[in-house]
Amino acid sequence: MRNVLSSVGVLMISVALFAGCSETDKPSEPVSTTEQTSTPESTAAEIDVAAAEEVAPLVVEITAHVSLRSDRRLMVEGESNLPDETLVQIIVEREISSVRWRERTRIGDGEFAAGPFGPGSGLPDGGYIVQVEVSEGSVQPEAVQARIGQEGQHLAGELVNQSRHGLGQVATYSRRFLVGSEPRQTRDQVEVLESPGR
């Protein structure tokens, strides 16, 4: 009888020890589960940062050509490597008076065009500046923002500078030219436009 009781006692102690071991193993499971859930979150944040860094800088290229119509008003055409639908503003300014004419347009198939610029009576002879300004990223269409950044942070190159309004980076192309029928002496490399038919 004592042997039976002692065997039962040993069996109970073994069961208790086994149960105790299994209970000490259980607390480690939630710890490992918590570690697993925190890992995907940090990985997702790292992926977002990596995705933002993956957008290659866009070195902005803009060229513009000006032509004088028979009514002595100006047309501006140009090319750019900016994405299609990029909003740009074309400005023509008379140097002597700072009078400006401006028009907004969009880039399509790598090209843009605007005009005619100037008063109905035509542009007087003199020096002018044509500027092509890329509008801030925040006002660009979503597809354009995806390439240049919401604040133009992906724009790069000599034409890129900080916006005057503190809205990130913009790009500006500028070119000087002269309007007049007589050749002018100038040290600048400047284009002289003569009215057609004269």
Short mmCIF file of N, CA and C in Angstrom, two decimals, residues 1-187:
data_model
loop_
_atom_site.label_atom_id
_atom_site.label_comp_id
_atom_site.label_asym_id
_atom_site.label_seq_id
_atom_site.Cartn_x
_atom_site.Cartn_y
_atom_site.Cartn_z
N MET A 1 0.83 -1.20 0.00
CA MET A 1 0.00 0.00 0.00
C MET A 1 0.87 1.25 0.00
N ARG A 2 1.94 1.22 0.85
CA ARG A 2 2.86 2.36 0.87
C ARG A 2 3.51 2.56 -0.49
N ASN A 3 3.85 1.44 -1.14
CA ASN A 3 4.47 1.56 -2.47
C ASN A 3 3.52 2.23 -3.47
N VAL A 4 2.24 1.88 -3.36
CA VAL A 4 1.26 2.47 -4.26
C VAL A 4 1.14 3.96 -4.00
N LEU A 5 1.08 4.33 -2.68
CA LEU A 5 0.95 5.75 -2.32
C LEU A 5 2.19 6.54 -2.76
N SER A 6 3.36 5.95 -2.55
CA SER A 6 4.58 6.66 -2.94
C SER A 6 4.65 6.81 -4.45
N SER A 7 4.18 5.78 -5.18
CA SER A 7 4.17 5.88 -6.65
C SER A 7 3.22 6.97 -7.11
N VAL A 8 2.04 7.02 -6.42
CA VAL A 8 1.05 8.06 -6.76
C VAL A 8 1.63 9.43 -6.46
N GLY A 9 2.36 9.52 -5.30
CA GLY A 9 2.97 10.80 -4.92
C GLY A 9 4.02 11.23 -5.92
N VAL A 10 4.83 10.30 -6.38
CA VAL A 10 5.86 10.63 -7.38
C VAL A 10 5.19 11.07 -8.68
N LEU A 11 4.11 10.37 -9.04
CA LEU A 11 3.39 10.70 -10.25
C LEU A 11 2.82 12.12 -10.17
N MET A 12 2.25 12.49 -8.99
CA MET A 12 1.67 13.82 -8.82
C MET A 12 2.74 14.90 -8.87
N ILE A 13 3.89 14.60 -8.24
CA ILE A 13 4.98 15.57 -8.27
C ILE A 13 5.46 15.76 -9.69
N SER A 14 5.55 14.66 -10.46
CA SER A 14 5.97 14.75 -11.86
C SER A 14 5.00 15.58 -12.68
N VAL A 15 3.69 15.36 -12.45
CA VAL A 15 2.66 16.11 -13.16
C VAL A 15 2.76 17.59 -12.81
N ALA A 16 2.96 17.87 -11.49
CA ALA A 16 3.06 19.26 -11.04
C ALA A 16 4.28 19.94 -11.66
N LEU A 17 5.39 19.22 -11.70
CA LEU A 17 6.60 19.78 -12.30
C LEU A 17 6.40 20.04 -13.79
N PHE A 18 5.76 19.07 -14.45
CA PHE A 18 5.49 19.21 -15.88
C PHE A 18 4.59 20.41 -16.15
N ALA A 19 3.53 20.56 -15.31
CA ALA A 19 2.61 21.68 -15.45
C ALA A 19 3.34 22.98 -15.17
N GLY A 20 4.19 22.98 -14.18
CA GLY A 20 4.97 24.17 -13.84
C GLY A 20 5.88 24.57 -14.97
N CYS A 21 6.50 23.59 -15.61
CA CYS A 21 7.38 23.89 -16.74
C CYS A 21 6.60 24.51 -17.89
N SER A 22 5.43 23.95 -18.17
CA SER A 22 4.65 24.47 -19.29
C SER A 22 4.17 25.89 -19.00
N GLU A 23 3.88 26.20 -17.70
CA GLU A 23 3.44 27.54 -17.37
C GLU A 23 4.58 28.55 -17.51
N THR A 24 5.80 28.15 -17.19
CA THR A 24 6.92 29.09 -17.34
C THR A 24 7.25 29.32 -18.80
N ASP A 25 6.89 28.39 -19.68
CA ASP A 25 7.13 28.58 -21.11
C ASP A 25 6.13 29.57 -21.72
N LYS A 26 4.92 29.61 -21.15
CA LYS A 26 3.86 30.43 -21.73
C LYS A 26 4.16 31.93 -21.72
N PRO A 27 4.70 32.51 -20.66
CA PRO A 27 4.91 33.96 -20.67
C PRO A 27 5.85 34.43 -21.78
N SER A 28 6.72 33.57 -22.25
CA SER A 28 7.65 33.99 -23.30
C SER A 28 6.95 34.15 -24.65
N GLU A 29 5.80 33.50 -24.84
CA GLU A 29 5.10 33.59 -26.12
C GLU A 29 4.59 35.01 -26.40
N PRO A 30 3.89 35.67 -25.44
CA PRO A 30 3.44 37.03 -25.74
C PRO A 30 4.59 37.99 -26.03
N VAL A 31 5.73 37.79 -25.39
CA VAL A 31 6.88 38.66 -25.62
C VAL A 31 7.32 38.54 -27.07
N SER A 32 7.43 37.31 -27.55
CA SER A 32 7.86 37.12 -28.93
C SER A 32 6.81 37.63 -29.90
N THR A 33 5.51 37.51 -29.54
CA THR A 33 4.45 38.03 -30.39
C THR A 33 4.55 39.55 -30.49
N THR A 34 4.82 40.20 -29.35
CA THR A 34 4.96 41.66 -29.35
C THR A 34 6.14 42.09 -30.22
N GLU A 35 7.20 41.36 -30.13
CA GLU A 35 8.37 41.68 -30.95
C GLU A 35 8.04 41.53 -32.43
N GLN A 36 7.25 40.51 -32.77
CA GLN A 36 6.91 40.29 -34.17
C GLN A 36 6.04 41.41 -34.71
N THR A 37 5.08 41.92 -33.88
CA THR A 37 4.20 42.97 -34.37
C THR A 37 4.95 44.30 -34.50
N SER A 38 5.97 44.54 -33.68
CA SER A 38 6.69 45.80 -33.78
C SER A 38 7.63 45.81 -34.99
N THR A 39 8.08 44.66 -35.40
CA THR A 39 9.01 44.60 -36.52
C THR A 39 8.38 45.07 -37.84
N PRO A 40 7.14 44.59 -38.20
CA PRO A 40 6.55 45.08 -39.45
C PRO A 40 6.33 46.59 -39.45
N GLU A 41 5.98 47.19 -38.28
CA GLU A 41 5.75 48.63 -38.23
C GLU A 41 7.03 49.39 -38.56
N SER A 42 8.13 49.01 -37.95
CA SER A 42 9.38 49.70 -38.21
C SER A 42 9.82 49.46 -39.65
N THR A 43 9.56 48.26 -40.16
CA THR A 43 9.92 47.96 -41.54
C THR A 43 9.09 48.82 -42.50
N ALA A 44 7.80 49.00 -42.18
CA ALA A 44 6.94 49.82 -43.04
C ALA A 44 7.44 51.26 -43.08
N ALA A 45 7.87 51.79 -41.93
CA ALA A 45 8.40 53.16 -41.88
C ALA A 45 9.68 53.25 -42.71
N GLU A 46 10.51 52.23 -42.59
CA GLU A 46 11.76 52.23 -43.36
C GLU A 46 11.47 52.16 -44.85
N ILE A 47 10.44 51.39 -45.24
CA ILE A 47 10.07 51.27 -46.65
C ILE A 47 9.59 52.62 -47.18
N ASP A 48 8.78 53.36 -46.36
CA ASP A 48 8.29 54.67 -46.78
C ASP A 48 9.45 55.62 -47.02
N VAL A 49 10.42 55.62 -46.11
CA VAL A 49 11.58 56.49 -46.26
C VAL A 49 12.37 56.09 -47.50
N ALA A 50 12.55 54.79 -47.68
CA ALA A 50 13.30 54.30 -48.83
C ALA A 50 12.59 54.66 -50.13
N ALA A 51 11.25 54.56 -50.13
CA ALA A 51 10.48 54.89 -51.34
C ALA A 51 10.64 56.36 -51.69
N ALA A 52 10.65 57.23 -50.65
CA ALA A 52 10.82 58.66 -50.90
C ALA A 52 12.20 58.96 -51.46
N GLU A 53 13.19 58.20 -50.99
CA GLU A 53 14.55 58.43 -51.45
C GLU A 53 14.79 57.85 -52.84
N GLU A 54 13.93 56.95 -53.28
CA GLU A 54 14.12 56.29 -54.57
C GLU A 54 13.83 57.20 -55.76
N VAL A 55 13.08 58.31 -55.55
CA VAL A 55 12.76 59.21 -56.66
C VAL A 55 14.04 59.95 -57.04
N ALA A 56 14.50 59.69 -58.25
CA ALA A 56 15.76 60.29 -58.71
C ALA A 56 15.57 61.79 -58.96
N PRO A 57 16.58 62.60 -58.68
CA PRO A 57 16.48 64.04 -58.96
C PRO A 57 16.23 64.29 -60.45
N LEU A 58 15.43 65.28 -60.74
CA LEU A 58 15.14 65.67 -62.12
C LEU A 58 15.92 66.94 -62.42
N VAL A 59 16.97 66.84 -63.22
CA VAL A 59 17.76 68.01 -63.62
C VAL A 59 16.95 68.75 -64.69
N VAL A 60 16.42 69.90 -64.31
CA VAL A 60 15.47 70.63 -65.17
C VAL A 60 16.17 71.26 -66.37
N GLU A 61 15.58 71.03 -67.54
CA GLU A 61 16.06 71.65 -68.79
C GLU A 61 14.90 72.40 -69.43
N ILE A 62 15.13 73.67 -69.72
CA ILE A 62 14.13 74.50 -70.39
C ILE A 62 14.83 75.36 -71.43
N THR A 63 14.28 75.43 -72.61
CA THR A 63 14.76 76.36 -73.63
C THR A 63 13.54 77.08 -74.20
N ALA A 64 13.73 78.32 -74.59
CA ALA A 64 12.61 79.09 -75.15
C ALA A 64 13.07 79.83 -76.39
N HIS A 65 12.16 79.95 -77.36
CA HIS A 65 12.42 80.66 -78.61
C HIS A 65 11.35 81.74 -78.75
N VAL A 66 11.78 82.93 -79.10
CA VAL A 66 10.82 84.03 -79.25
C VAL A 66 10.75 84.44 -80.71
N SER A 67 9.57 84.84 -81.13
CA SER A 67 9.40 85.32 -82.51
C SER A 67 8.43 86.49 -82.51
N LEU A 68 8.69 87.43 -83.41
CA LEU A 68 7.88 88.64 -83.50
C LEU A 68 6.90 88.50 -84.66
N ARG A 69 5.63 88.68 -84.36
CA ARG A 69 4.61 88.58 -85.41
C ARG A 69 4.59 89.87 -86.24
N SER A 70 3.81 89.84 -87.31
CA SER A 70 3.72 91.02 -88.19
C SER A 70 3.11 92.21 -87.47
N ASP A 71 2.32 91.95 -86.40
CA ASP A 71 1.73 93.06 -85.64
C ASP A 71 2.64 93.50 -84.49
N ARG A 72 3.91 93.03 -84.50
CA ARG A 72 4.92 93.35 -83.50
C ARG A 72 4.55 92.88 -82.10
N ARG A 73 3.78 91.83 -82.05
CA ARG A 73 3.52 91.17 -80.77
C ARG A 73 4.34 89.88 -80.74
N LEU A 74 4.62 89.40 -79.55
CA LEU A 74 5.61 88.35 -79.37
C LEU A 74 4.99 86.98 -79.10
N MET A 75 5.55 85.95 -79.70
CA MET A 75 5.17 84.57 -79.42
C MET A 75 6.35 83.87 -78.74
N VAL A 76 6.05 83.02 -77.76
CA VAL A 76 7.10 82.27 -77.05
C VAL A 76 6.79 80.78 -77.18
N GLU A 77 7.76 80.03 -77.65
CA GLU A 77 7.65 78.57 -77.74
C GLU A 77 8.89 77.97 -77.11
N GLY A 78 8.77 76.76 -76.58
CA GLY A 78 9.94 76.16 -75.97
C GLY A 78 9.80 74.68 -75.73
N GLU A 79 10.88 74.11 -75.19
CA GLU A 79 10.92 72.68 -74.86
C GLU A 79 11.39 72.52 -73.42
N SER A 80 10.98 71.41 -72.81
CA SER A 80 11.41 71.11 -71.45
C SER A 80 11.31 69.61 -71.20
N ASN A 81 12.13 69.12 -70.27
CA ASN A 81 12.06 67.71 -69.88
C ASN A 81 11.17 67.50 -68.67
N LEU A 82 10.44 68.54 -68.26
CA LEU A 82 9.50 68.40 -67.15
C LEU A 82 8.32 67.52 -67.59
N PRO A 83 7.63 66.88 -66.61
CA PRO A 83 6.52 65.98 -66.97
C PRO A 83 5.40 66.71 -67.71
N ASP A 84 4.69 65.97 -68.54
CA ASP A 84 3.50 66.53 -69.20
C ASP A 84 2.51 67.03 -68.15
N GLU A 85 1.81 68.09 -68.48
CA GLU A 85 0.82 68.75 -67.63
C GLU A 85 1.45 69.65 -66.56
N THR A 86 2.79 69.78 -66.56
CA THR A 86 3.42 70.71 -65.62
C THR A 86 2.96 72.13 -65.92
N LEU A 87 2.50 72.85 -64.89
CA LEU A 87 2.06 74.23 -65.05
C LEU A 87 3.26 75.16 -65.06
N VAL A 88 3.33 76.01 -66.08
CA VAL A 88 4.38 77.01 -66.16
C VAL A 88 3.76 78.38 -66.47
N GLN A 89 4.47 79.42 -66.08
CA GLN A 89 4.02 80.78 -66.36
C GLN A 89 5.07 81.45 -67.25
N ILE A 90 4.62 82.00 -68.36
CA ILE A 90 5.50 82.70 -69.28
C ILE A 90 5.33 84.20 -69.04
N ILE A 91 6.46 84.89 -68.82
CA ILE A 91 6.43 86.33 -68.55
C ILE A 91 7.34 87.04 -69.54
N VAL A 92 6.83 88.10 -70.14
CA VAL A 92 7.65 88.97 -71.00
C VAL A 92 7.67 90.34 -70.34
N GLU A 93 8.88 90.86 -70.09
CA GLU A 93 9.02 92.14 -69.39
C GLU A 93 9.84 93.11 -70.22
N ARG A 94 9.35 94.33 -70.33
CA ARG A 94 10.11 95.39 -71.02
C ARG A 94 11.09 95.98 -70.01
N GLU A 95 12.37 95.97 -70.36
CA GLU A 95 13.40 96.39 -69.41
C GLU A 95 13.26 97.85 -68.97
N ILE A 96 13.02 98.75 -69.90
CA ILE A 96 13.04 100.18 -69.59
C ILE A 96 11.89 100.61 -68.67
N SER A 97 10.75 99.91 -68.75
CA SER A 97 9.58 100.32 -67.96
C SER A 97 9.11 99.28 -66.95
N SER A 98 9.67 98.06 -67.02
CA SER A 98 9.26 96.93 -66.16
C SER A 98 7.81 96.52 -66.36
N VAL A 99 7.21 96.94 -67.49
CA VAL A 99 5.85 96.50 -67.82
C VAL A 99 5.93 95.01 -68.17
N ARG A 100 4.96 94.25 -67.64
CA ARG A 100 4.98 92.79 -67.85
C ARG A 100 3.69 92.30 -68.49
N TRP A 101 3.86 91.25 -69.31
CA TRP A 101 2.74 90.50 -69.83
C TRP A 101 2.97 89.06 -69.43
N ARG A 102 1.92 88.37 -68.97
CA ARG A 102 2.12 86.99 -68.51
C ARG A 102 0.98 86.09 -68.97
N GLU A 103 1.31 84.82 -69.09
CA GLU A 103 0.31 83.81 -69.48
C GLU A 103 0.70 82.47 -68.88
N ARG A 104 -0.31 81.76 -68.37
CA ARG A 104 -0.06 80.41 -67.83
C ARG A 104 -0.35 79.37 -68.91
N THR A 105 0.44 78.33 -68.93
CA THR A 105 0.22 77.25 -69.88
C THR A 105 0.74 75.94 -69.28
N ARG A 106 0.58 74.85 -70.02
CA ARG A 106 1.03 73.53 -69.55
C ARG A 106 2.00 72.93 -70.56
N ILE A 107 2.89 72.09 -70.05
CA ILE A 107 3.81 71.38 -70.93
C ILE A 107 3.10 70.14 -71.47
N GLY A 108 3.23 69.91 -72.77
CA GLY A 108 2.65 68.73 -73.41
C GLY A 108 3.61 68.17 -74.43
N ASP A 109 3.91 66.89 -74.32
CA ASP A 109 4.88 66.24 -75.21
C ASP A 109 6.22 66.97 -75.22
N GLY A 110 6.60 67.49 -74.04
CA GLY A 110 7.89 68.15 -73.90
C GLY A 110 7.96 69.55 -74.49
N GLU A 111 6.79 70.13 -74.83
CA GLU A 111 6.78 71.46 -75.44
C GLU A 111 5.75 72.37 -74.78
N PHE A 112 5.94 73.68 -74.97
CA PHE A 112 4.96 74.65 -74.49
C PHE A 112 4.95 75.83 -75.45
N ALA A 113 3.86 76.59 -75.44
CA ALA A 113 3.72 77.77 -76.30
C ALA A 113 2.79 78.76 -75.62
N ALA A 114 3.06 80.04 -75.82
CA ALA A 114 2.20 81.08 -75.23
C ALA A 114 2.31 82.35 -76.07
N GLY A 115 1.30 83.20 -75.95
CA GLY A 115 1.30 84.47 -76.66
C GLY A 115 -0.01 84.67 -77.41
N PRO A 116 -0.15 85.77 -78.10
CA PRO A 116 0.86 86.82 -78.28
C PRO A 116 0.98 87.73 -77.06
N PHE A 117 2.20 88.27 -76.86
CA PHE A 117 2.49 89.18 -75.76
C PHE A 117 2.69 90.59 -76.31
N GLY A 118 2.27 91.57 -75.52
CA GLY A 118 2.47 92.96 -75.90
C GLY A 118 1.16 93.68 -76.13
N PRO A 119 1.22 95.00 -76.23
CA PRO A 119 0.00 95.78 -76.46
C PRO A 119 -0.50 95.60 -77.89
N GLY A 120 -1.73 95.98 -78.10
CA GLY A 120 -2.32 95.86 -79.44
C GLY A 120 -1.55 96.64 -80.49
N SER A 121 -0.92 97.71 -80.06
CA SER A 121 -0.15 98.54 -81.01
C SER A 121 1.21 97.95 -81.32
N GLY A 122 1.57 96.87 -80.63
CA GLY A 122 2.86 96.22 -80.86
C GLY A 122 3.91 96.65 -79.86
N LEU A 123 4.97 95.85 -79.76
CA LEU A 123 6.05 96.15 -78.82
C LEU A 123 6.96 97.25 -79.36
N PRO A 124 7.24 98.26 -78.54
CA PRO A 124 8.20 99.28 -78.97
C PRO A 124 9.60 98.69 -79.03
N ASP A 125 10.49 99.32 -79.79
CA ASP A 125 11.87 98.87 -79.83
C ASP A 125 12.47 98.93 -78.43
N GLY A 126 13.38 98.02 -78.17
CA GLY A 126 14.05 98.04 -76.87
C GLY A 126 14.37 96.64 -76.37
N GLY A 127 14.89 96.58 -75.15
CA GLY A 127 15.28 95.31 -74.55
C GLY A 127 14.13 94.67 -73.77
N TYR A 128 14.05 93.37 -73.85
CA TYR A 128 13.00 92.61 -73.17
C TYR A 128 13.62 91.36 -72.53
N ILE A 129 12.93 90.85 -71.54
CA ILE A 129 13.34 89.60 -70.89
C ILE A 129 12.16 88.65 -70.93
N VAL A 130 12.40 87.42 -71.37
CA VAL A 130 11.36 86.39 -71.31
C VAL A 130 11.75 85.41 -70.21
N GLN A 131 10.79 85.08 -69.37
CA GLN A 131 11.01 84.13 -68.29
C GLN A 131 9.99 83.00 -68.38
N VAL A 132 10.46 81.79 -68.09
CA VAL A 132 9.58 80.63 -67.97
C VAL A 132 9.70 80.16 -66.53
N GLU A 133 8.62 80.30 -65.78
CA GLU A 133 8.64 79.95 -64.36
C GLU A 133 7.78 78.70 -64.13
N VAL A 134 8.36 77.70 -63.49
CA VAL A 134 7.61 76.49 -63.13
C VAL A 134 6.85 76.79 -61.85
N SER A 135 5.55 76.58 -61.86
CA SER A 135 4.74 76.86 -60.67
C SER A 135 5.12 75.92 -59.52
N GLU A 136 4.82 76.35 -58.28
CA GLU A 136 5.15 75.56 -57.09
C GLU A 136 4.53 74.17 -57.15
N GLY A 137 5.21 73.21 -56.55
CA GLY A 137 4.74 71.82 -56.55
C GLY A 137 3.35 71.65 -55.98
N SER A 138 3.01 72.49 -54.99
CA SER A 138 1.71 72.33 -54.32
C SER A 138 0.52 72.61 -55.24
N VAL A 139 0.72 73.35 -56.33
CA VAL A 139 -0.40 73.65 -57.24
C VAL A 139 -0.35 72.79 -58.50
N GLN A 140 0.65 71.93 -58.60
CA GLN A 140 0.77 71.06 -59.77
C GLN A 140 -0.19 69.88 -59.68
N PRO A 141 -0.58 69.28 -60.80
CA PRO A 141 -1.40 68.06 -60.77
C PRO A 141 -0.68 66.94 -60.01
N GLU A 142 -1.45 65.98 -59.49
CA GLU A 142 -0.88 64.91 -58.67
C GLU A 142 0.20 64.12 -59.41
N ALA A 143 -0.01 63.86 -60.69
CA ALA A 143 0.98 63.09 -61.45
C ALA A 143 2.30 63.84 -61.54
N VAL A 144 2.23 65.17 -61.64
CA VAL A 144 3.44 65.98 -61.69
C VAL A 144 4.11 66.00 -60.32
N GLN A 145 3.29 66.14 -59.26
CA GLN A 145 3.83 66.14 -57.89
C GLN A 145 4.57 64.84 -57.59
N ALA A 146 4.06 63.73 -58.11
CA ALA A 146 4.69 62.43 -57.86
C ALA A 146 6.11 62.40 -58.41
N ARG A 147 6.36 63.19 -59.47
CA ARG A 147 7.71 63.20 -60.07
C ARG A 147 8.60 64.29 -59.47
N ILE A 148 8.07 65.50 -59.29
CA ILE A 148 8.91 66.61 -58.84
C ILE A 148 8.85 66.82 -57.32
N GLY A 149 7.86 66.19 -56.64
CA GLY A 149 7.70 66.37 -55.20
C GLY A 149 6.69 67.47 -54.90
N GLN A 150 6.01 67.34 -53.76
CA GLN A 150 5.00 68.33 -53.39
C GLN A 150 5.59 69.71 -53.15
N GLU A 151 6.86 69.75 -52.80
CA GLU A 151 7.55 71.03 -52.60
C GLU A 151 8.69 71.20 -53.61
N GLY A 152 8.61 70.46 -54.71
CA GLY A 152 9.64 70.55 -55.73
C GLY A 152 10.98 70.02 -55.28
N GLN A 153 10.97 69.16 -54.23
CA GLN A 153 12.22 68.69 -53.65
C GLN A 153 13.03 67.78 -54.56
N HIS A 154 12.39 67.25 -55.62
CA HIS A 154 13.12 66.38 -56.53
C HIS A 154 13.70 67.13 -57.73
N LEU A 155 13.47 68.45 -57.78
CA LEU A 155 14.03 69.26 -58.87
C LEU A 155 15.50 69.54 -58.60
N ALA A 156 16.31 69.55 -59.65
CA ALA A 156 17.74 69.82 -59.50
C ALA A 156 18.25 70.54 -60.74
N GLY A 157 19.45 71.10 -60.62
CA GLY A 157 20.08 71.76 -61.76
C GLY A 157 20.22 73.26 -61.58
N GLU A 158 20.85 73.91 -62.56
CA GLU A 158 21.15 75.33 -62.50
C GLU A 158 19.92 76.23 -62.48
N LEU A 159 18.81 75.75 -63.03
CA LEU A 159 17.59 76.57 -63.12
C LEU A 159 16.76 76.54 -61.84
N VAL A 160 17.15 75.70 -60.89
CA VAL A 160 16.33 75.48 -59.68
C VAL A 160 16.78 76.41 -58.55
N ASN A 161 15.79 77.01 -57.87
CA ASN A 161 16.05 77.85 -56.69
C ASN A 161 14.85 77.80 -55.76
N GLN A 162 14.99 78.42 -54.60
CA GLN A 162 13.91 78.43 -53.62
C GLN A 162 12.81 79.39 -54.05
N SER A 163 11.57 78.99 -53.83
CA SER A 163 10.44 79.85 -54.16
C SER A 163 10.46 81.11 -53.31
N ARG A 164 10.05 82.24 -53.89
CA ARG A 164 10.00 83.51 -53.14
C ARG A 164 8.97 83.46 -52.03
N HIS A 165 8.00 82.55 -52.15
CA HIS A 165 6.93 82.46 -51.16
C HIS A 165 7.19 81.39 -50.11
N GLY A 166 8.39 80.79 -50.14
CA GLY A 166 8.73 79.76 -49.15
C GLY A 166 7.97 78.47 -49.34
N LEU A 167 7.57 78.17 -50.57
CA LEU A 167 6.79 76.96 -50.85
C LEU A 167 7.63 75.87 -51.51
N GLY A 168 8.91 75.83 -51.20
CA GLY A 168 9.77 74.79 -51.74
C GLY A 168 10.59 75.29 -52.91
N GLN A 169 10.98 74.35 -53.77
CA GLN A 169 11.84 74.67 -54.91
C GLN A 169 11.03 74.87 -56.19
N VAL A 170 11.50 75.79 -57.01
CA VAL A 170 10.90 76.02 -58.33
C VAL A 170 12.04 76.14 -59.34
N ALA A 171 11.70 76.16 -60.61
CA ALA A 171 12.70 76.33 -61.66
C ALA A 171 12.32 77.54 -62.51
N THR A 172 13.33 78.33 -62.88
CA THR A 172 13.10 79.53 -63.68
C THR A 172 14.13 79.64 -64.78
N TYR A 173 13.65 79.82 -66.02
CA TYR A 173 14.52 80.03 -67.17
C TYR A 173 14.35 81.49 -67.59
N SER A 174 15.45 82.16 -67.92
CA SER A 174 15.38 83.57 -68.30
C SER A 174 16.26 83.83 -69.52
N ARG A 175 15.79 84.70 -70.41
CA ARG A 175 16.54 85.03 -71.62
C ARG A 175 16.25 86.47 -72.02
N ARG A 176 17.29 87.18 -72.44
CA ARG A 176 17.14 88.57 -72.85
C ARG A 176 17.18 88.65 -74.38
N PHE A 177 16.40 89.59 -74.93
CA PHE A 177 16.41 89.80 -76.38
C PHE A 177 16.05 91.25 -76.67
N LEU A 178 16.34 91.67 -77.89
CA LEU A 178 16.06 93.04 -78.32
C LEU A 178 15.05 93.03 -79.45
N VAL A 179 14.17 94.01 -79.42
CA VAL A 179 13.20 94.19 -80.50
C VAL A 179 13.57 95.47 -81.24
N GLY A 180 13.69 95.40 -82.55
CA GLY A 180 14.01 96.60 -83.33
C GLY A 180 14.43 96.24 -84.73
N SER A 181 14.23 97.17 -85.66
CA SER A 181 14.56 96.91 -87.05
C SER A 181 16.00 97.27 -87.38
N GLU A 182 16.65 98.05 -86.51
CA GLU A 182 18.04 98.42 -86.75
C GLU A 182 18.97 97.57 -85.91
N PRO A 183 20.12 97.15 -86.48
CA PRO A 183 21.09 96.38 -85.68
C PRO A 183 21.56 97.20 -84.49
N ARG A 184 21.72 96.56 -83.36
CA ARG A 184 22.15 97.25 -82.14
C ARG A 184 23.49 96.71 -81.69
N GLN A 185 24.29 97.59 -81.15
CA GLN A 185 25.57 97.16 -80.62
C GLN A 185 25.39 96.82 -79.15
N THR A 186 25.77 95.62 -78.78
CA THR A 186 25.66 95.18 -77.39
C THR A 186 26.75 94.17 -77.09
N ARG A 187 27.23 94.17 -75.87
CA ARG A 187 28.27 93.21 -75.48
C ARG A 187 27.65 91.88 -75.05
#
